[in-house]
XYZ file of C-alpha atoms in Angstrom:
701
model
C 132.610 34.876 94.347
C 132.371 38.677 94.411
C 135.443 40.656 93.396
C 136.864 42.247 96.567
C 139.927 44.329 97.360
C 141.865 45.045 100.525
C 142.405 48.654 101.486
C 143.798 50.387 104.563
C 141.822 53.305 106.008
C 143.454 55.314 108.789
C 145.635 52.346 109.627
C 142.772 49.790 109.640
C 142.833 47.149 106.913
C 139.430 46.163 105.518
C 138.119 44.181 102.556
C 135.452 45.796 100.377
C 133.815 45.111 96.990
C 136.016 46.294 94.138
C 133.225 48.490 92.706
C 133.099 50.631 95.860
C 134.230 54.233 95.766
C 136.824 55.349 98.294
C 134.061 57.232 100.116
C 132.068 54.035 100.609
C 135.188 52.120 101.649
C 136.088 54.797 104.209
C 132.578 54.729 105.669
C 132.731 50.928 105.860
C 135.861 51.398 107.958
C 134.015 53.779 110.285
C 135.428 57.070 108.977
C 133.031 59.975 108.545
C 133.392 61.663 105.158
C 131.659 65.033 104.632
C 129.892 65.514 101.301
C 127.420 67.776 99.546
C 127.071 66.443 96.012
C 127.430 62.700 96.626
C 124.263 60.664 97.223
C 124.037 56.884 97.298
C 121.084 56.728 94.887
C 122.300 59.280 92.350
C 125.052 59.260 89.767
C 128.441 60.612 90.827
C 129.062 64.286 90.063
C 132.256 64.921 92.038
C 131.760 68.678 91.944
C 131.657 69.836 95.575
C 135.105 68.437 96.536
C 134.140 68.317 100.221
C 134.987 64.608 100.455
C 138.730 65.069 99.901
C 141.016 62.414 101.401
C 144.717 61.561 101.140
C 145.668 58.537 99.068
C 149.200 57.418 99.716
C 151.248 58.024 96.583
C 148.841 60.599 95.102
C 150.317 64.086 94.551
C 147.344 65.897 96.096
C 144.101 65.161 98.002
C 141.503 63.353 95.890
C 137.703 63.395 95.781
C 136.815 60.102 97.456
C 133.317 59.966 95.884
C 134.747 59.808 92.362
C 137.716 57.490 92.913
C 137.092 53.742 92.744
C 138.729 51.210 95.020
C 139.755 49.173 91.965
C 141.607 52.242 90.625
C 143.957 52.420 93.631
C 147.481 51.132 93.049
C 149.049 48.845 95.662
C 152.228 49.856 97.478
C 155.735 49.089 96.127
C 155.801 45.747 97.922
C 152.212 44.801 97.099
C 150.738 46.193 100.316
C 147.096 47.419 100.153
C 146.442 51.031 99.109
C 146.341 53.372 102.091
C 143.807 56.149 102.624
C 144.069 58.830 105.318
C 140.928 60.768 106.261
C 142.018 62.719 109.340
C 145.419 64.185 108.522
C 146.254 67.928 108.744
C 146.435 67.999 104.936
C 142.889 66.654 104.610
C 141.566 69.057 107.230
C 143.200 72.044 105.539
C 141.892 70.963 102.115
C 138.322 70.619 103.381
C 138.520 73.956 105.147
C 139.654 75.534 101.890
C 136.758 73.980 99.967
C 134.262 75.161 102.565
C 135.703 78.665 102.537
C 135.112 78.811 98.771
C 131.544 77.526 99.208
C 130.818 80.236 101.765
C 132.223 83.038 99.590
C 128.817 83.572 97.953
C 126.547 81.907 100.501
C 124.323 84.437 102.305
C 124.550 84.629 106.092
C 120.824 84.150 106.676
C 120.854 81.084 108.932
C 118.522 82.709 111.522
C 115.739 83.095 108.948
C 116.439 80.005 106.837
C 113.865 77.216 106.857
C 116.665 74.676 106.636
C 118.142 75.811 109.963
C 118.787 72.866 112.248
C 118.691 70.387 109.340
C 121.299 71.945 107.047
C 124.306 69.933 105.892
C 126.253 73.114 105.108
C 125.553 74.425 108.601
C 126.764 71.172 110.145
C 129.932 71.017 108.060
C 130.704 74.659 108.787
C 130.696 73.796 112.486
C 133.383 71.198 111.746
C 135.461 72.846 109.019
C 134.447 76.514 108.931
C 136.687 79.446 109.830
C 135.737 82.424 111.979
C 136.342 85.072 109.338
C 136.129 85.538 105.575
C 138.970 86.745 103.359
C 136.494 87.619 100.604
C 135.930 91.392 100.359
C 133.994 91.551 97.075
C 130.200 91.620 96.686
C 128.375 88.319 97.042
C 126.709 86.836 93.995
C 122.965 87.535 93.711
C 120.695 85.059 91.909
C 117.031 85.608 91.206
C 114.692 83.061 92.766
C 112.891 80.775 90.326
C 109.249 79.698 90.386
C 109.147 75.924 89.993
C 105.662 75.191 91.305
C 103.447 75.299 94.402
C 105.392 72.629 96.299
C 109.059 73.666 96.169
C 110.240 77.153 97.154
C 113.556 78.429 95.812
C 116.200 80.635 97.474
C 118.824 80.429 94.782
C 121.335 82.752 96.504
C 121.985 79.783 98.794
C 122.601 77.244 96.021
C 126.059 75.614 96.103
C 125.636 73.855 92.724
C 125.756 70.315 94.079
C 123.321 69.304 91.257
C 121.539 66.723 93.419
C 118.155 68.128 92.374
C 119.037 67.898 88.671
C 120.238 64.325 88.999
C 117.173 63.286 91.002
C 114.612 64.675 88.557
C 116.479 63.225 85.594
C 117.467 59.821 86.954
C 114.932 58.854 89.645
C 111.792 60.842 88.824
C 112.429 60.500 85.099
C 111.147 63.986 84.271
C 114.129 66.131 83.268
C 112.658 69.462 84.338
C 115.656 70.932 86.182
C 118.977 71.826 84.611
C 121.842 74.302 84.780
C 122.591 77.369 82.697
C 125.831 79.332 82.718
C 129.241 78.323 84.008
C 131.272 78.894 87.151
C 129.926 81.694 89.314
C 127.215 82.406 86.713
C 125.782 78.873 86.881
C 122.088 78.741 87.839
C 119.728 75.847 88.516
C 116.449 76.427 86.704
C 113.510 74.932 84.846
C 114.618 77.170 81.928
C 111.146 78.660 81.307
C 110.175 78.937 84.992
C 107.398 76.397 84.553
C 105.907 74.396 87.386
C 107.488 70.970 87.848
C 105.144 68.123 86.974
C 106.684 65.041 88.583
C 104.724 63.315 91.357
C 108.036 62.917 93.227
C 109.357 66.466 92.847
C 109.313 67.379 96.563
C 112.039 64.847 97.316
C 114.499 67.478 96.064
C 113.803 69.371 99.298
C 115.201 66.450 101.320
C 118.127 66.111 98.934
C 119.152 69.781 98.956
C 122.100 70.095 101.380
C 121.449 73.813 101.909
C 118.333 75.990 102.059
C 118.116 76.624 98.313
C 115.091 74.338 97.872
C 112.562 74.256 100.705
C 108.953 73.167 101.117
C 106.673 76.014 100.041
C 103.591 74.915 102.065
C 105.751 74.415 105.195
C 107.758 77.658 104.831
C 108.213 79.534 108.120
C 105.757 77.274 109.967
C 108.017 75.587 112.530
C 111.570 74.745 113.558
C 112.641 71.085 113.631
C 113.452 71.113 117.350
C 109.879 72.181 118.174
C 108.326 69.076 116.618
C 107.477 65.669 118.008
C 108.397 62.963 115.517
C 106.284 59.830 115.028
C 106.868 56.874 112.722
C 103.888 56.088 110.521
C 102.726 54.677 107.185
C 101.493 56.590 104.146
C 97.923 55.743 103.114
C 97.671 57.853 99.963
C 98.342 54.749 97.858
C 98.752 51.017 98.468
C 102.552 50.971 98.536
C 102.665 51.799 102.253
C 105.652 54.149 102.083
C 107.319 54.599 105.470
C 106.903 58.160 106.711
C 107.621 60.328 109.734
C 104.856 62.607 110.976
C 106.160 65.789 112.628
C 103.612 67.498 114.879
C 103.513 70.494 117.178
C 100.867 70.159 119.856
C 97.646 68.977 118.220
C 98.666 69.936 114.686
C 100.571 67.922 112.110
C 103.148 70.290 110.608
C 104.846 68.141 107.979
C 105.399 64.614 106.700
C 108.833 63.290 105.722
C 110.046 59.936 104.333
C 111.658 57.201 106.410
C 114.236 54.825 105.010
C 112.926 51.371 104.099
C 114.894 49.643 101.353
C 112.172 47.026 100.871
C 109.336 49.472 100.241
C 110.053 53.108 99.358
C 113.839 53.359 99.759
C 113.939 56.996 100.926
C 111.380 58.615 98.619
C 107.716 59.509 99.086
C 105.159 60.931 96.687
C 104.140 64.581 96.696
C 100.633 63.628 97.786
C 101.959 61.712 100.800
C 104.049 64.732 101.815
C 101.660 67.600 101.178
C 98.188 66.487 102.299
C 99.059 67.941 105.719
C 96.661 70.886 105.456
C 93.897 68.458 104.494
C 94.229 66.802 107.910
C 92.933 69.938 109.646
C 90.338 71.357 107.233
C 86.728 70.275 106.670
C 87.045 67.928 109.637
C 84.141 66.185 111.331
C 84.617 66.903 115.031
C 81.208 66.016 116.477
C 78.370 63.574 115.742
C 75.501 64.697 113.519
C 71.970 63.367 113.072
C 69.683 64.225 110.149
C 66.417 65.713 111.401
C 63.719 66.916 108.978
C 66.155 66.549 106.101
C 68.937 68.594 107.705
C 72.002 67.492 109.632
C 72.285 68.939 113.127
C 74.959 68.512 115.770
C 74.218 65.819 118.334
C 75.792 64.045 121.285
C 77.222 60.557 121.042
C 74.244 59.031 122.938
C 71.809 60.771 120.562
C 73.676 59.521 117.493
C 73.842 55.961 118.853
C 70.154 56.085 119.784
C 69.224 57.114 116.231
C 71.166 54.138 114.860
C 69.732 51.728 117.429
C 66.190 52.824 116.540
C 66.792 51.660 112.951
C 68.955 48.598 113.541
C 67.634 46.888 116.683
C 65.464 43.973 115.702
C 65.959 44.614 111.991
C 66.567 41.841 109.482
C 70.356 41.483 109.186
C 70.088 40.796 105.464
C 68.749 44.333 105.005
C 71.876 45.846 106.602
C 75.198 46.350 104.813
C 78.697 47.785 105.364
C 81.304 49.181 102.962
C 84.875 49.980 104.013
C 86.717 52.881 102.382
C 90.212 53.137 100.983
C 91.921 54.590 104.082
C 90.576 52.226 106.766
C 93.003 50.424 109.072
C 92.737 46.665 109.589
C 91.544 46.921 113.213
C 88.456 49.013 112.451
C 87.500 46.840 109.476
C 87.793 43.779 111.700
C 85.659 45.464 114.382
C 83.019 46.383 111.775
C 83.036 42.830 110.459
C 82.396 41.498 113.979
C 79.589 44.036 114.418
C 77.960 42.911 111.160
C 78.162 39.319 112.369
C 76.327 40.213 115.586
C 73.644 41.910 113.468
C 73.336 38.828 111.271
C 74.437 40.603 108.102
C 76.512 38.918 105.372
C 76.590 42.155 103.350
C 80.041 43.662 103.680
C 82.731 44.659 101.193
C 86.099 46.440 101.186
C 86.243 46.578 97.374
C 84.763 50.034 97.055
C 85.495 50.133 93.323
C 84.084 46.656 92.673
C 87.455 45.064 91.849
C 87.163 41.366 90.941
C 89.348 39.967 93.730
C 88.292 37.013 95.854
C 90.233 36.031 99.006
C 88.717 32.542 98.811
C 91.099 31.860 95.903
C 94.112 32.379 98.162
C 96.335 35.264 99.152
C 98.479 34.957 96.043
C 95.478 35.858 93.893
C 95.513 39.509 95.028
C 99.083 40.315 96.160
C 101.947 42.004 94.372
C 103.635 38.606 94.530
C 106.998 39.616 93.057
C 107.397 42.172 95.916
C 108.599 45.727 95.419
C 112.252 44.741 95.812
C 111.638 41.902 93.349
C 111.111 44.462 90.567
C 114.886 44.850 90.498
C 115.253 41.102 89.850
C 112.810 41.013 86.933
C 114.108 41.007 83.359
C 110.898 41.762 81.422
C 107.683 43.568 82.343
C 104.100 43.526 81.105
C 101.693 46.120 82.566
C 97.966 45.413 82.161
C 95.380 48.105 82.900
C 97.574 50.246 85.109
C 99.334 53.604 85.128
C 101.871 53.047 87.929
C 103.107 56.634 87.687
C 99.728 57.841 88.995
C 98.742 54.815 91.077
C 102.040 54.313 92.936
C 104.675 56.913 91.949
C 107.395 55.520 94.225
C 106.900 52.001 92.865
C 107.057 53.466 89.366
C 110.445 54.965 90.270
C 111.583 51.438 91.204
C 110.497 50.215 87.750
C 112.438 53.072 86.171
C 115.451 52.189 88.324
C 115.368 48.648 86.925
C 114.942 49.965 83.361
C 118.027 52.166 83.726
C 120.121 49.079 84.473
C 119.350 47.828 80.960
C 118.014 44.591 79.486
C 114.453 45.260 80.622
C 111.826 45.288 77.841
C 108.501 46.772 78.966
C 105.101 46.286 77.362
C 101.844 48.046 78.263
C 98.261 47.043 77.559
C 96.041 49.990 78.473
C 96.388 53.751 78.335
C 99.337 55.162 76.394
C 100.572 57.453 79.170
C 103.978 58.943 79.982
C 105.438 56.489 82.510
C 108.920 58.145 82.546
C 110.474 55.206 80.672
C 110.015 53.851 77.140
C 107.732 50.885 76.513
C 105.999 49.010 73.737
C 102.309 49.890 73.628
C 100.671 46.564 72.827
C 97.060 47.720 72.729
C 94.318 49.275 74.810
C 92.008 46.491 75.956
C 91.304 42.802 76.625
C 91.499 41.894 72.951
C 95.174 42.937 72.985
C 95.758 40.685 75.995
C 94.088 37.767 74.221
C 96.136 38.422 71.090
C 99.362 38.513 73.107
C 98.496 35.274 74.927
C 97.737 33.624 71.579
C 101.288 34.338 70.457
C 100.357 36.940 67.886
C 102.904 39.468 69.127
C 106.691 39.848 69.157
C 106.641 40.951 72.791
C 105.530 37.477 73.862
C 108.897 36.119 72.734
C 110.656 38.659 74.963
C 108.560 37.482 77.913
C 109.279 33.837 77.128
C 113.027 34.405 76.860
C 113.154 36.217 80.208
C 114.178 34.267 83.307
C 111.969 36.324 85.619
C 109.181 38.012 83.636
C 106.886 40.239 85.690
C 103.201 40.837 84.904
C 101.519 43.728 86.743
C 97.721 43.841 86.706
C 96.179 47.136 87.794
C 92.774 48.089 89.127
C 91.900 49.547 85.740
C 91.740 45.953 84.500
C 90.004 44.523 87.575
C 87.393 47.131 88.569
C 85.131 46.422 85.594
C 82.435 43.863 84.761
C 84.908 41.503 83.086
C 87.602 42.016 85.769
C 87.559 38.376 86.882
C 87.985 37.186 83.287
C 90.872 39.625 82.713
C 92.666 38.402 85.842
C 92.086 34.783 84.790
C 93.511 35.522 81.325
C 96.571 37.172 82.908
C 97.026 34.157 85.204
C 96.856 31.770 82.245
C 99.469 33.879 80.447
C 101.652 33.741 83.575
C 101.349 29.937 83.653
C 102.381 29.703 80.016
C 105.490 31.727 80.878
C 106.328 29.578 83.923
C 106.232 32.563 86.296
C 104.164 30.806 88.943
C 106.992 28.842 90.528
C 107.668 29.056 94.290
C 110.899 31.030 93.792
C 109.305 33.563 91.404
C 105.588 34.300 91.276
C 105.650 36.956 88.612
C 101.923 37.767 88.404
C 101.401 40.791 90.659
C 98.334 42.884 91.434
C 98.965 46.604 91.963
C 96.396 48.054 94.337
C 95.464 51.709 94.702
C 93.763 51.622 98.140
C 95.749 51.398 101.385
C 93.013 49.342 103.048
C 92.381 46.838 100.263
C 94.842 44.020 100.989
C 94.150 44.189 104.729
C 90.409 43.977 104.085
C 90.825 40.985 101.769
C 93.133 39.332 104.317
C 90.498 39.449 107.069
C 87.686 38.437 104.726
C 85.851 41.774 104.616
C 83.897 40.539 101.608
C 80.338 39.260 101.199
C 79.508 36.174 103.253
C 77.194 33.341 102.245
C 74.471 34.959 100.147
C 75.840 38.422 100.880
C 75.862 41.444 98.590
C 78.934 43.120 97.076
C 79.423 46.901 96.930
C 77.596 47.309 93.617
C 74.804 44.980 94.722
C 74.380 46.843 98.036
C 74.096 50.170 96.212
C 71.538 48.714 93.806
C 69.588 47.090 96.660
C 69.536 50.359 98.607
C 68.283 52.183 95.517
C 65.314 49.869 95.109
C 64.525 49.717 98.833
C 65.817 46.194 99.486
C 68.568 47.422 101.844
C 67.434 49.517 104.803
C 70.698 50.486 106.565
C 74.198 50.996 105.187
C 77.353 51.580 107.248
C 80.085 53.496 105.421
C 83.510 53.215 107.057
C 85.168 56.168 105.338
C 83.684 55.084 102.007
C 83.321 58.205 99.852
C 84.032 56.919 96.344
C 80.652 55.274 95.680
C 77.596 56.658 93.899
C 75.809 58.347 96.825
C 72.692 59.455 94.858
C 72.028 55.811 93.959
C 71.444 54.859 97.617
C 67.817 55.945 97.450
C 66.112 56.202 100.818
C 68.460 53.899 102.741
C 69.511 54.948 106.257
C 73.239 55.749 105.964
C 75.638 55.731 108.911
C 78.933 57.397 108.001
C 82.024 56.837 110.139
C 84.705 59.129 108.778
C 86.935 62.139 109.120
C 85.940 64.756 106.548
C 82.846 66.474 105.222
C 83.102 64.630 101.935
C 80.549 62.756 99.821
C 79.711 60.193 102.518
C 79.042 62.831 105.164
C 76.805 64.830 102.797
C 74.625 61.777 102.200
C 74.652 60.413 105.765
C 71.696 60.268 108.131
C 74.048 59.834 111.091
C 77.676 60.972 111.140
C 80.105 59.455 113.630
C 83.404 61.433 113.541
C 86.468 59.186 113.292
C 90.246 59.568 113.385
C 92.567 60.187 110.425
C 95.570 57.911 109.886
C 97.846 60.296 111.802
C 95.495 60.301 114.809
C 95.379 56.594 115.570
C 97.586 53.568 115.779
C 96.637 51.124 113.085
C 97.797 48.223 110.937
C 97.990 48.578 107.165
C 98.884 45.843 104.681
C 100.518 47.125 101.520
C 100.076 45.861 97.976
C 102.793 43.189 98.387
C 101.176 41.870 101.598
C 103.599 43.487 104.074
C 101.960 44.179 107.446
C 103.012 47.615 108.732
C 102.028 49.670 111.755
C 101.254 53.390 111.868
C 101.632 55.083 115.242
C 99.512 57.933 116.557
C 101.100 61.366 116.134
C 98.234 63.587 117.337
C 94.717 63.194 118.732
C 91.433 63.490 116.821
C 89.770 66.931 116.941
C 86.829 67.766 119.176
C 84.570 64.818 119.995
C 85.990 62.598 117.251
C 87.188 59.162 118.361
C 89.204 56.269 116.956
C 87.033 54.197 114.651
C 87.398 50.883 116.481
C 86.290 52.509 119.770
C 83.223 54.011 118.035
C 82.198 50.563 116.815
C 82.815 49.032 120.255
C 80.644 51.682 121.942
C 77.902 51.312 119.307
C 77.819 47.541 119.762
C 77.132 48.053 123.479
C 74.174 50.326 122.722
C 72.851 47.731 120.261
C 72.933 45.099 123.009
C 75.743 42.917 121.620
C 79.047 44.332 122.938
C 82.082 43.319 120.901
C 84.571 41.066 122.755
C 87.282 43.660 123.432
C 87.669 46.827 125.470
C 91.027 48.111 124.246
C 93.116 48.248 121.112
C 95.482 45.656 122.576
C 92.598 43.223 123.125
C 91.301 43.886 119.612
C 94.743 43.187 118.125
C 95.082 40.023 120.180
C 91.778 38.765 118.793
C 92.765 39.843 115.268
C 96.112 38.050 115.605
C 94.413 34.869 116.818
C 92.085 34.857 113.804
C 94.745 35.939 111.297
C 98.215 35.061 112.665
C 100.173 36.862 109.923
C 98.849 40.178 111.296
C 101.247 39.747 114.222
C 104.309 39.745 111.958
C 105.043 43.437 111.532
C 107.125 44.340 108.440
C 107.011 40.762 107.158
C 105.251 39.249 104.148
C 103.350 35.988 104.185
C 103.783 35.091 100.503
C 101.161 33.708 98.189
C 101.439 30.268 96.650
C 101.503 29.127 93.018
C 98.321 27.149 93.711
C 96.479 30.406 94.349
C 97.203 31.551 90.813
C 96.105 28.206 89.431
C 92.767 28.811 91.164
C 92.515 32.148 89.358
C 93.546 30.712 85.981
C 90.837 28.048 86.163
C 88.087 30.651 86.324
C 86.427 31.408 83.029
C 84.483 34.418 81.873
C 84.140 36.429 78.703
C 86.459 39.334 78.016
C 84.803 42.631 77.158
C 85.701 45.092 74.422
C 86.108 48.327 76.388
C 89.702 49.607 76.665
C 91.442 49.590 80.026
C 91.578 52.942 81.817
C 93.423 53.954 84.964
C 91.085 54.288 87.957
C 92.823 57.554 88.868
C 91.590 60.489 86.840
C 93.076 63.207 89.060
C 96.147 62.035 90.972
C 95.941 64.863 93.508
C 92.291 64.401 94.566
C 91.760 60.701 95.187
C 90.475 60.623 98.790
C 88.758 62.845 101.405
C 92.020 64.075 102.962
C 93.474 65.077 99.589
C 90.226 66.757 98.514
C 90.270 68.851 101.706
C 93.804 70.080 100.978
C 94.219 73.501 99.365
C 97.744 72.518 98.272
C 96.444 69.455 96.446
C 93.687 71.549 94.846
C 96.316 73.972 93.504
C 98.401 71.084 92.150
C 95.319 69.589 90.517
C 94.424 72.885 88.846
C 97.965 73.264 87.507
C 98.095 69.681 86.300
C 94.741 69.671 84.530
C 95.195 73.102 82.949
C 93.188 76.344 82.653
C 89.772 74.665 82.504
C 90.333 72.989 85.866
C 91.706 76.202 87.355
C 88.548 78.087 86.295
C 86.372 75.322 87.768
C 88.332 75.480 91.041
C 87.728 79.220 91.260
């Protein structure tokens, strides 16, 4: 039974866990406690003193964030400790603290980007006074350059140290710190270098004043001008919950939403700052290639050009590849279209990853779940760099490591993951050696109650990927981590569309060709027509003379190679289902409309099917989802996970195959430029140039 204590807050007696702080106990009782330095996910600093309360028997008001419930003494007759949050003493103390905070704070609210969302502004409305007794000059602090994503206005800093604690504890890259003492204290990167963490922009949300603001968003809009839409991030496979803020037809910014099961309240820098990529290099009208050159066309002309090639053609000479950002509905619509054309050639595994839905859902899910990382007591990472592939998930791993008793081993690249680990080797031979018992780390895995094995796409998207996954599954079986209550073998995906595509069977049918086989067939003339649903990461020159139909959003590799371009909608311009790496079905809502003549992808496919003479059996998104839900019932269960089964991993373990010799490498070479939206973003290009150094900067110029 958990250790609990009784405490009285403003006359109301409640029972709370003994490890609670007084601030948490007061909020459990319904009292509102102002704060600037305290944050639920950061260590306690206790340096702003805004959360002062009265504790009966204490000689003066105390900081409720730094005082534990278990440290409170009972009354003389054993009655529970009593806390008062609304007395005149508390009000006067908080007003005094706020007056000190405002001594040096500049009065620039009308021009501050934080206006309307500022904690200091809100608390001043409650506890501020109408005049200042401070006659001296205000402190002046020089602004610091800390990179292209975060803008500093250090005159406004109130030294809450949230940003320092976040970068050190959560992001794991201790790039911010404090110099000086008292009034001379300054938050800085010491050498004014650009911050390098993939989570650095979360300090903007954490800053309770306008000292740290978003540099790309500076002076663009006020919060009350924006429409706010709940959506899902598609920059990686974690499916972080986000809020898209738009003004008119333009997305202005992206912010995180709270979801304890997925991203807590963090998002990656790429998820936040690809906003400018949503409006540049966009495809806003159909194009048809005539005499070797693309020219603008109408929708009927584009459909007619496709129909001229496809009508009456042999279905086995037609193929379809889905890209990394596709929603489930449009992949399902494309699958139905391929069925009407008689084609078994379709694949959502753009990188050729060795994952087969026929083996069961547990063979390709992150079975332990994201929250389950906190329950694990040992970790083995195979062929993955989670810091680049899923930065927010990597922060969850670091969170578990900070709790202690969590040995970590890595087989693959020796990269900086923000936490220490044992590097066990670089390739499949190291995995085989570990499984054979020729390594001390195996004993740590065997002694753990819930060992976790993460297999990345760097281990799967290679010729021996199936054999590597089978070897990992056999290792998992030897560790007894394939039980119903803990399936520790987990696949970390990098593409937002991948799990959804595998769920609906967007893989080759009977006798069908995979992505690599379709590319090879097109190169030798055995495949006449290829549909690319936002697929830009394949070898376009290898497609030979095949007729390519590109349905996408940006003028990227697929559009450059296409014979017909059908302009689609970006993730913020449509409502769509996405299934994250752990198998959680999530829904993204439409925040704006596609530009020009662009349309939602499912509606393009429905209209094309009518021109081809076999109209798909739906006329609206609701009808499409109803049909999708009937075929795949778990797609109806939003924000729920249909778990895999231990039998699915046994299916994987039974597969054979020879392991290769090549070392594992992360599939992500440049974190900031992994998809068409990111490559269209000037902000991401600047981050990439900074990250990769002078050579990349010269190439960018």
